Amino acid sequence: MSRPKEMTKAVIVGHKSILKQTIDALHDSNLFHIEDFVEDESGFKIDKPFKNAEDVSKKLVKIRSIANYLGIAEKEPVVQKSDAVLRDLDSKLEELDRGISVKTETIAKLENELKDLDSQRNELLPFLSINLDFDYCRGYENLKVFAGTIKGSLDESQVSSITKAFELYSDPQSKTIVLFTAQGDADRIYELLQGLGFRELRVPGRGGVPSELLRLIEQKEAEISKKIESTRAEIESMNAKYVDFILASDEVLSIESQKAELPLRIATSANAFIIEGWTPSENYDTLVSAVNSASNGRAYISKLTIEEEEEHHVPVEYNNSKVVAPMQQIMDLYSRPNYTEIDPSAAIFITFPLLYGMILGDIGYALILGGLAFAIKKAVKSEAVQPLMDILIYCQISTFIFGIIYGEFMGFPLAGLHHEPGLIPGWETINLFSGLGGEMVTFPIHRTHMVMTMIAATVIVGLLHLNFGFLLGFLNVSRHHGVTLAVLEKGSWIIIELGAIVAAAGALGGNSMLTNVGIVVLVVGVAMLTKGEGIKGPIELPSLMGNALSYARIIAVGLSSIYIAGTVNDIAFEMIWADHSKIGFVAVAAILVFVLGHALNSVLSIIAPGLHALRLQYVEFFGKFYEGGGKRYNPFGYIRKYTEE
């Protein structure tokens, strides 16, 4: 176990004429966590940003909108000089903006044409089966044209009963009609159509037969779609051409923006500035050297005393080895430790994979998930993904070890039991001793055959884990409040447990003296707890047993994984054994069931053991010693990837 890095509070004071040089030095060193200044009655105020802030901000917004439009993503860096990027920034930004604007307008125009063609298509579709040029449907003085759809059916006899002067075109499928009649008969014809549920349709404005017009529209749509694809391909080529420039520009402008806006966070007067902040103590001399070098010794930097009430506000930087560092992701999901307490990253480096492995405990799934994690780690270089894959690899190492202890491989037993063969010929289960409820404890441990014993074992593991938490709590309290209070607040829990165990052992063994000794120790522990934590301590006593029993989820979740795997295996093999006449098809189906079933269980084997192991850390373990709530150490600076000075 380690504590966060020791931090030094420092103040930098200087004349405003060297403010820019000081800001550049702080940014380049990337060591100083700056505390935002809150205006008070001291006479100091926050200042305005540098003159270039607005211009930099506009360019940064533009470059990011362009990057978003082009779908620019992080890639292997091609490092460029910052000066060269800034020198070409305006011309390339204008070139990019102009090129994208032209292509965007072109695509928008073409898409509007497609929408218009689609509207024309929709107008044509009802008339598609009517072989009539649309030019014949307009321009008459003495003829009335009815074009639309009806709900019923219409034949010539119905119209001829009203007038002999008509021409009818209809499509029985779509119920579309085009009816020509004399103006004098139009009203009676309209009444007839109304009775048939007539709904008028707009006749397309273009002349031509519907089927031919539709062919022309489809041809035009294909041409426009090709133009859109071609324009988008040109945009894709812009992505490839400008990606390095855009990533480098975004980085340079982000750096310039941070520097230009820092005066909004610090105390200034007409002639001076004050910058307060934090740096790791091991880096203090480096920081002093950087500031003095940039200001030619004109900036004054000194250490400040950290008051006790400030300790909870000190920014926290982890102090772990590279092996333990991935577990910091788990810590940050919960809460970063505060500056004054133990960082449990090293503890959960052991306990989290251990509990995960105890839950899953299968060699096959360990190999699958470990291989998957390793492949993702090699393929994806993201700083967010890499630690998660490291954690998954740690968990699979533990799972592999417990897989050997349990003798399990994707739901199959490795060793034979009760005359049933295992996967490894000749490996027979060894009986060790009798466990709870008459269960035989064996090696390998067959979890499905010794459930009660495993429940008891997981509760014992839980008690050990919880007492490890009490020990860490003892160290935290003793550091800040002395050993006496640490014994009363945290040591009392261990004494209570010891007393309960002795009393239970005496009662079970029929030894009244041992029982009485246990009760006395228990009462002493409760008294110590009451003195250390007040009435809150005894009230929380029942939670200890609840916390310990919560570890029974280790066997419960583990058994669920075994039963899922076993069910998949049974279904797959029974499919093959059931019908030998269709062995080819059934074999393929069985393989699919086997692969998909175990693939699903592999996914569940990440989620379920991970969540439950995480819960045991966050709720049961951390609850015994961990306060958290630390503020992240966030130094003023930028980790460059695409540019260099």
PDB file of N, CA and C in Angstrom, residues 2-5 316-320 325 327-333 335-337 343-345 626 632-633:
ATOM      1  N   SER A   2       0.436   2.238  -0.750  1.00  0.00           N
ATOM      2  CA  SER A   2       1.191   3.482  -0.806  1.00  0.00           C
ATOM      3  C   SER A   2       0.241   4.634  -0.494  1.00  0.00           C
ATOM      4  N   ARG A   3       0.818   5.775  -0.319  1.00  0.00           N
ATOM      5  CA  ARG A   3       0.031   6.995  -0.163  1.00  0.00           C
ATOM      6  C   ARG A   3       0.219   7.842  -1.412  1.00  0.00           C
ATOM      7  N   PRO A   4      -0.710   8.761  -1.666  1.00  0.00           N
ATOM      8  CA  PRO A   4      -0.518   9.643  -2.825  1.00  0.00           C
ATOM      9  C   PRO A   4       0.809  10.381  -2.727  1.00  0.00           C
ATOM     10  N   LYS A   5       1.285  10.850  -3.864  1.00  0.00           N
ATOM     11  CA  LYS A   5       2.547  11.578  -3.883  1.00  0.00           C
ATOM     12  C   LYS A   5       2.483  12.786  -2.948  1.00  0.00           C
ATOM     13  N   VAL A 316      -4.582  15.231  -5.694  1.00  0.00           N
ATOM     14  CA  VAL A 316      -4.001  13.905  -5.460  1.00  0.00           C
ATOM     15  C   VAL A 316      -3.426  13.338  -6.754  1.00  0.00           C
ATOM     16  N   GLU A 317      -2.174  12.907  -6.668  1.00  0.00           N
ATOM     17  CA  GLU A 317      -1.520  12.196  -7.758  1.00  0.00           C
ATOM     18  C   GLU A 317      -1.127  10.814  -7.250  1.00  0.00           C
ATOM     19  N   TYR A 318      -1.522   9.785  -7.985  1.00  0.00           N
ATOM     20  CA  TYR A 318      -1.200   8.422  -7.572  1.00  0.00           C
ATOM     21  C   TYR A 318       0.314   8.215  -7.544  1.00  0.00           C
ATOM     22  N   ASN A 319       0.719   7.226  -6.741  1.00  0.00           N
ATOM     23  CA  ASN A 319       2.145   6.940  -6.583  1.00  0.00           C
ATOM     24  C   ASN A 319       2.358   5.430  -6.640  1.00  0.00           C
ATOM     25  N   ASN A 320       1.932   4.832  -7.766  1.00  0.00           N
ATOM     26  CA  ASN A 320       1.969   3.382  -7.904  1.00  0.00           C
ATOM     27  C   ASN A 320       2.940   2.950  -9.001  1.00  0.00           C
ATOM     28  N   ALA A 325      -0.620   0.413 -11.620  1.00  0.00           N
ATOM     29  CA  ALA A 325      -1.265   1.616 -12.165  1.00  0.00           C
ATOM     30  C   ALA A 325      -2.617   1.362 -12.832  1.00  0.00           C
ATOM     31  N   MET A 327      -5.026  -0.382 -11.941  1.00  0.00           N
ATOM     32  CA  MET A 327      -6.089  -0.451 -10.937  1.00  0.00           C
ATOM     33  C   MET A 327      -6.587   0.943 -10.544  1.00  0.00           C
ATOM     34  N   GLN A 328      -5.838   1.973 -10.934  1.00  0.00           N
ATOM     35  CA  GLN A 328      -6.273   3.345 -10.666  1.00  0.00           C
ATOM     36  C   GLN A 328      -7.577   3.654 -11.403  1.00  0.00           C
ATOM     37  N   GLN A 329      -7.832   2.942 -12.509  1.00  0.00           N
ATOM     38  CA  GLN A 329      -9.103   3.118 -13.213  1.00  0.00           C
ATOM     39  C   GLN A 329     -10.268   2.707 -12.316  1.00  0.00           C
ATOM     40  N   ILE A 330     -10.087   1.610 -11.569  1.00  0.00           N
ATOM     41  CA  ILE A 330     -11.128   1.160 -10.649  1.00  0.00           C
ATOM     42  C   ILE A 330     -11.306   2.174  -9.525  1.00  0.00           C
ATOM     43  N   MET A 331     -10.192   2.740  -9.050  1.00  0.00           N
ATOM     44  CA  MET A 331     -10.278   3.742  -7.990  1.00  0.00           C
ATOM     45  C   MET A 331     -11.029   4.980  -8.468  1.00  0.00           C
ATOM     46  N   ASP A 332     -10.713   5.448  -9.669  1.00  0.00           N
ATOM     47  CA  ASP A 332     -11.350   6.667 -10.176  1.00  0.00           C
ATOM     48  C   ASP A 332     -12.829   6.471 -10.448  1.00  0.00           C
ATOM     49  N   LEU A 333     -13.242   5.227 -10.765  1.00  0.00           N
ATOM     50  CA  LEU A 333     -14.668   4.956 -10.936  1.00  0.00           C
ATOM     51  C   LEU A 333     -15.424   5.186  -9.635  1.00  0.00           C
ATOM     52  N   SER A 335     -13.893   6.783  -6.375  1.00  0.00           N
ATOM     53  CA  SER A 335     -13.484   8.109  -5.924  1.00  0.00           C
ATOM     54  C   SER A 335     -11.992   8.067  -5.639  1.00  0.00           C
ATOM     55  N   ARG A 336     -11.296   9.067  -6.093  1.00  0.00           N
ATOM     56  CA  ARG A 336      -9.856   9.128  -5.850  1.00  0.00           C
ATOM     57  C   ARG A 336      -9.604   9.317  -4.345  1.00  0.00           C
ATOM     58  N   PRO A 337      -8.578   8.648  -3.791  1.00  0.00           N
ATOM     59  CA  PRO A 337      -8.302   8.821  -2.355  1.00  0.00           C
ATOM     60  C   PRO A 337      -7.985  10.271  -2.028  1.00  0.00           C
ATOM     61  N   ASP A 343      -3.756   4.920  -0.300  1.00  0.00           N
ATOM     62  CA  ASP A 343      -4.284   4.602  -1.623  1.00  0.00           C
ATOM     63  C   ASP A 343      -4.408   3.079  -1.719  1.00  0.00           C
ATOM     64  N   PRO A 344      -5.627   2.541  -1.844  1.00  0.00           N
ATOM     65  CA  PRO A 344      -5.787   1.080  -1.851  1.00  0.00           C
ATOM     66  C   PRO A 344      -5.585   0.421  -3.211  1.00  0.00           C
ATOM     67  N   SER A 345      -5.005   1.135  -4.172  1.00  0.00           N
ATOM     68  CA  SER A 345      -4.808   0.549  -5.503  1.00  0.00           C
ATOM     69  C   SER A 345      -4.014  -0.745  -5.429  1.00  0.00           C
ATOM     70  N   TYR A 626     -12.162   3.370   3.882  1.00  0.00           N
ATOM     71  CA  TYR A 626     -11.889   4.330   2.797  1.00  0.00           C
ATOM     72  C   TYR A 626     -12.849   5.503   2.830  1.00  0.00           C
ATOM     73  N   ARG A 632      -8.454  15.490  -8.251  1.00  0.00           N
ATOM     74  CA  ARG A 632      -7.474  15.023  -9.224  1.00  0.00           C
ATOM     75  C   ARG A 632      -6.375  16.060  -9.440  1.00  0.00           C
ATOM     76  N   TYR A 633      -5.155  15.608  -9.409  1.00  0.00           N
ATOM     77  CA  TYR A 633      -4.010  16.458  -9.745  1.00  0.00           C
ATOM     78  C   TYR A 633      -4.034  16.708 -11.249  1.00  0.00           C
TER      79      TYR A 633
END
